PDB file of C-alpha atoms in Angstrom:
ATOM      1  CA  MET X   1      -0.014  -0.148   0.074  1.00 59.00           C
ATOM      2  CA  ASN X   2       3.058   2.082   0.769  1.00 71.00           C
ATOM      3  CA  TYR X   3       4.237   1.560  -2.890  1.00 71.00           C
ATOM      4  CA  ARG X   4       0.388   2.922  -4.264  1.00 76.00           C
ATOM      5  CA  MET X   5       0.629   6.142  -2.340  1.00 74.00           C
ATOM      6  CA  LEU X   6       4.102   6.853  -3.860  1.00 74.00           C
ATOM      7  CA  ILE X   7       3.258   6.541  -7.119  1.00 76.00           C
ATOM      8  CA  LEU X   8      -0.190   8.536  -6.834  1.00 69.00           C
ATOM      9  CA  ALA X   9       1.440  11.468  -4.836  1.00 72.00           C
ATOM     10  CA  ALA X  10       4.596  10.869  -7.731  1.00 69.00           C
ATOM     11  CA  SER X  11       1.910  11.038 -10.652  1.00 70.00           C
ATOM     12  CA  ILE X  12       0.060  13.896  -9.056  1.00 68.00           C
ATOM     13  CA  THR X  13       3.317  16.225  -8.691  1.00 65.00           C
ATOM     14  CA  ILE X  14       4.306  15.738 -11.932  1.00 61.00           C
ATOM     15  CA  SER X  15       0.908  16.306 -13.308  1.00 56.00           C
ATOM     16  CA  SER X  16       0.799  19.473 -11.115  1.00 54.00           C
ATOM     17  CA  ALA X  17       4.628  20.667 -12.482  1.00 55.00           C
ATOM     18  CA  GLN X  18       3.745  21.864 -16.432  1.00 65.00           C
ATOM     19  CA  ALA X  19       5.642  24.090 -17.930  1.00 68.00           C
ATOM     20  CA  THR X  20       4.540  27.486 -19.265  1.00 77.00           C
ATOM     21  CA  GLU X  21       5.855  29.602 -22.011  1.00 84.00           C
ATOM     22  CA  LEU X  22       7.802  32.756 -20.723  1.00 85.00           C
ATOM     23  CA  VAL X  23       6.770  35.944 -22.438  1.00 85.00           C
ATOM     24  CA  TYR X  24       8.492  38.828 -22.329  1.00 86.00           C
ATOM     25  CA  THR X  25       6.383  42.124 -22.507  1.00 85.00           C
ATOM     26  CA  PRO X  26       8.338  45.110 -22.696  1.00 86.00           C
ATOM     27  CA  ILE X  27       8.098  47.849 -20.569  1.00 85.00           C
ATOM     28  CA  ASN X  28       8.669  51.052 -22.923  1.00 82.00           C
ATOM     29  CA  PRO X  29       5.432  52.449 -25.138  1.00 82.00           C
ATOM     30  CA  SER X  30       8.155  52.559 -27.859  1.00 81.00           C
ATOM     31  CA  PHE X  31       8.844  49.088 -28.296  1.00 83.00           C
ATOM     32  CA  GLY X  32       5.093  47.880 -27.678  1.00 82.00           C
ATOM     33  CA  GLY X  33       4.543  48.370 -24.233  1.00 82.00           C
ATOM     34  CA  SER X  34       1.591  50.180 -22.457  1.00 84.00           C
ATOM     35  CA  ALA X  35       1.282  53.884 -23.488  1.00 84.00           C
ATOM     36  CA  LEU X  36       0.697  53.953 -19.867  1.00 86.00           C
ATOM     37  CA  ASN X  37       4.349  54.055 -18.732  1.00 83.00           C
ATOM     38  CA  GLY X  38       5.009  56.912 -20.954  1.00 85.00           C
ATOM     39  CA  SER X  39       5.197  59.694 -18.828  1.00 87.00           C
ATOM     40  CA  TYR X  40       6.900  57.392 -16.246  1.00 87.00           C
ATOM     41  CA  LEU X  41       9.671  57.038 -18.082  1.00 87.00           C
ATOM     42  CA  LEU X  42       9.701  60.241 -19.686  1.00 88.00           C
ATOM     43  CA  ASN X  43       9.695  61.873 -15.553  1.00 89.00           C
ATOM     44  CA  LYS X  44      12.479  59.107 -15.138  1.00 89.00           C
ATOM     45  CA  ALA X  45      15.012  60.103 -17.951  1.00 89.00           C
ATOM     46  CA  ASN X  46      14.352  64.102 -16.875  1.00 88.00           C
ATOM     47  CA  ALA X  47      15.119  63.283 -13.798  1.00 90.00           C
ATOM     48  CA  GLN X  48      18.334  61.908 -15.044  1.00 91.00           C
ATOM     49  CA  ASN X  49      19.537  64.544 -17.299  1.00 88.00           C
ATOM     50  CA  ASP X  50      22.675  66.778 -16.654  1.00 86.00           C
ATOM     51  CA  HIS X  51      22.358  68.633 -19.741  1.00 83.00           C
ATOM     52  CA  GLU X  52      21.233  72.243 -19.527  1.00 79.00           C
ATOM     53  CA  ALA X  53      20.146  73.589 -23.192  1.00 72.00           C
ATOM     54  CA  ASP X  54      21.461  76.812 -24.012  1.00 69.00           C
ATOM     55  CA  SER X  55      19.430  79.944 -23.134  1.00 64.00           C
ATOM     56  CA  SER X  56      18.079  81.783 -26.176  1.00 69.00           C
ATOM     57  CA  ASP X  57      16.996  84.323 -23.984  1.00 77.00           C
ATOM     58  CA  LYS X  58      19.754  86.618 -25.425  1.00 80.00           C
ATOM     59  CA  ASP X  59      18.696  90.311 -26.021  1.00 85.00           C
ATOM     60  CA  PHE X  60      18.818  91.669 -29.743  1.00 88.00           C
ATOM     61  CA  VAL X  61      22.257  93.392 -28.594  1.00 87.00           C
ATOM     62  CA  THR X  62      23.759  90.598 -27.486  1.00 84.00           C
ATOM     63  CA  ARG X  63      23.053  88.585 -30.857  1.00 85.00           C
ATOM     64  CA  PHE X  64      23.601  91.481 -33.066  1.00 88.00           C
ATOM     65  CA  LYS X  65      27.458  91.531 -31.243  1.00 84.00           C
ATOM     66  CA  GLU X  66      27.908  87.878 -31.594  1.00 85.00           C
ATOM     67  CA  SER X  67      27.147  87.654 -35.668  1.00 88.00           C
ATOM     68  CA  LEU X  68      29.451  90.556 -36.025  1.00 85.00           C
ATOM     69  CA  GLU X  69      32.058  89.255 -33.921  1.00 83.00           C
ATOM     70  CA  ARG X  70      31.827  86.005 -35.981  1.00 85.00           C
ATOM     71  CA  ASN X  71      31.467  87.906 -39.358  1.00 87.00           C
ATOM     72  CA  ILE X  72      34.986  89.403 -38.541  1.00 80.00           C
ATOM     73  CA  LEU X  73      36.217  85.932 -37.506  1.00 79.00           C
ATOM     74  CA  ASN X  74      35.455  84.676 -40.598  1.00 85.00           C
ATOM     75  CA  GLU X  75      36.210  87.388 -42.871  1.00 83.00           C
ATOM     76  CA  ILE X  76      39.816  87.468 -41.240  1.00 79.00           C
ATOM     77  CA  THR X  77      40.337  83.638 -41.753  1.00 79.00           C
ATOM     78  CA  ARG X  78      39.153  84.092 -45.441  1.00 83.00           C
ATOM     79  CA  GLU X  79      41.610  86.904 -46.334  1.00 79.00           C
ATOM     80  CA  ILE X  80      44.230  84.505 -44.276  1.00 75.00           C
ATOM     81  CA  ALA X  81      43.708  81.833 -46.260  1.00 73.00           C
ATOM     82  CA  LYS X  82      44.031  83.480 -49.348  1.00 76.00           C
ATOM     83  CA  GLY X  83      47.293  85.926 -48.360  1.00 72.00           C
ATOM     84  CA  ASN X  84      45.461  88.811 -48.514  1.00 77.00           C
ATOM     85  CA  ILE X  85      45.601  90.071 -44.580  1.00 72.00           C
ATOM     86  CA  THR X  86      47.757  92.985 -43.974  1.00 78.00           C
ATOM     87  CA  ASP X  87      49.804  92.618 -40.515  1.00 84.00           C
ATOM     88  CA  GLY X  88      48.183  94.329 -37.913  1.00 86.00           C
ATOM     89  CA  THR X  89      45.881  94.521 -35.016  1.00 89.00           C
ATOM     90  CA  TYR X  90      42.117  93.511 -35.556  1.00 84.00           C
ATOM     91  CA  ASP X  91      39.699  94.142 -32.389  1.00 84.00           C
ATOM     92  CA  THR X  92      36.461  92.207 -32.712  1.00 79.00           C
ATOM     93  CA  GLY X  93      35.044  93.168 -29.244  1.00 78.00           C
ATOM     94  CA  ASP X  94      36.013  90.133 -27.205  1.00 82.00           C
ATOM     95  CA  PHE X  95      38.995  88.754 -29.139  1.00 85.00           C
ATOM     96  CA  ARG X  96      42.212  90.787 -30.323  1.00 90.00           C
ATOM     97  CA  ILE X  97      43.992  89.414 -33.359  1.00 88.00           C
ATOM     98  CA  GLU X  98      47.734  90.228 -34.092  1.00 90.00           C
ATOM     99  CA  VAL X  99      48.218  89.444 -37.218  1.00 86.00           C
ATOM    100  CA  ALA X 100      52.216  89.224 -37.938  1.00 88.00           C
ATOM    101  CA  THR X 101      54.159  87.541 -41.408  1.00 85.00           C
ATOM    102  CA  VAL X 102      57.003  85.031 -40.621  1.00 85.00           C
ATOM    103  CA  GLY X 103      58.792  84.195 -43.204  1.00 82.00           C
ATOM    104  CA  ASP X 104      56.351  82.526 -45.637  1.00 79.00           C
ATOM    105  CA  GLY X 105      53.599  81.947 -43.117  1.00 81.00           C
ATOM    106  CA  VAL X 106      51.338  84.408 -40.659  1.00 83.00           C
ATOM    107  CA  MET X 107      51.619  84.444 -37.017  1.00 87.00           C
ATOM    108  CA  LEU X 108      48.434  85.001 -35.447  1.00 87.00           C
ATOM    109  CA  THR X 109      48.334  85.850 -31.483  1.00 91.00           C
ATOM    110  CA  ILE X 110      44.810  85.688 -30.356  1.00 90.00           C
ATOM    111  CA  THR X 111      43.679  87.576 -27.209  1.00 92.00           C
ATOM    112  CA  ASN X 112      40.268  86.874 -25.501  1.00 90.00           C
ATOM    113  CA  LEU X 113      40.091  90.289 -23.951  1.00 89.00           C
ATOM    114  CA  LEU X 114      37.415  88.440 -21.263  1.00 89.00           C
ATOM    115  CA  THR X 115      39.510  85.866 -19.882  1.00 92.00           C
ATOM    116  CA  GLY X 116      43.237  86.890 -20.974  1.00 92.00           C
ATOM    117  CA  GLU X 117      43.614  83.558 -22.657  1.00 94.00           C
ATOM    118  CA  VAL X 118      46.387  83.954 -25.766  1.00 94.00           C
ATOM    119  CA  THR X 119      46.270  81.362 -28.393  1.00 92.00           C
ATOM    120  CA  VAL X 120      49.663  81.756 -31.041  1.00 92.00           C
ATOM    121  CA  ILE X 121      48.853  80.213 -34.433  1.00 87.00           C
ATOM    122  CA  GLU X 122      51.228  79.979 -36.677  1.00 87.00           C
ATOM    123  CA  MET X 123      50.163  78.908 -40.847  1.00 80.00           C
ATOM    124  CA  PRO X 124      51.875  78.959 -44.263  1.00 77.00           C
ATOM    125  CA  VAL X 125      49.581  81.127 -46.716  1.00 69.00           C
ATOM    126  CA  TYR X 126      48.113  79.071 -48.746  1.00 63.00           C
ATOM    127  CA  GLY X 127      47.204  81.724 -51.626  1.00 57.00           C
ATOM    128  CA  GLY X 128      49.244  84.367 -52.857  1.00 53.00           C
ATOM    129  CA  GLY X 129      46.688  87.507 -53.394  1.00 50.00           C
ATOM    130  CA  GLY X 130      43.538  87.730 -55.018  1.00 46.00           C
TER     131      GLY X 130
END
């Protein structure tokens, strides 16, 4: 009789231990998850984000000054590359650029007037006027 009970218990245990299929359910709504998770995930991402966007609240005068400074720097760069720039000092407001002919090239000394940082660039002249 003990053997019958043991066999009966074993068969009940085996029949109740049926395997089930594992199903992956995504959490992110972009990948098929519940749309209710979207705001939660966005809030978690924003809480972890250390990046701060540049402020676009600059006034007109500041934007104009920055644009003018960029144009002056672009013009000086183009003229140096062409070989048309003359020696001298160019002041853009925040920067002073000193241009000096050295041998077959040009030496630029760029001084940041706000921080006092000085950068020296030596480069060959690529063009020859015109």
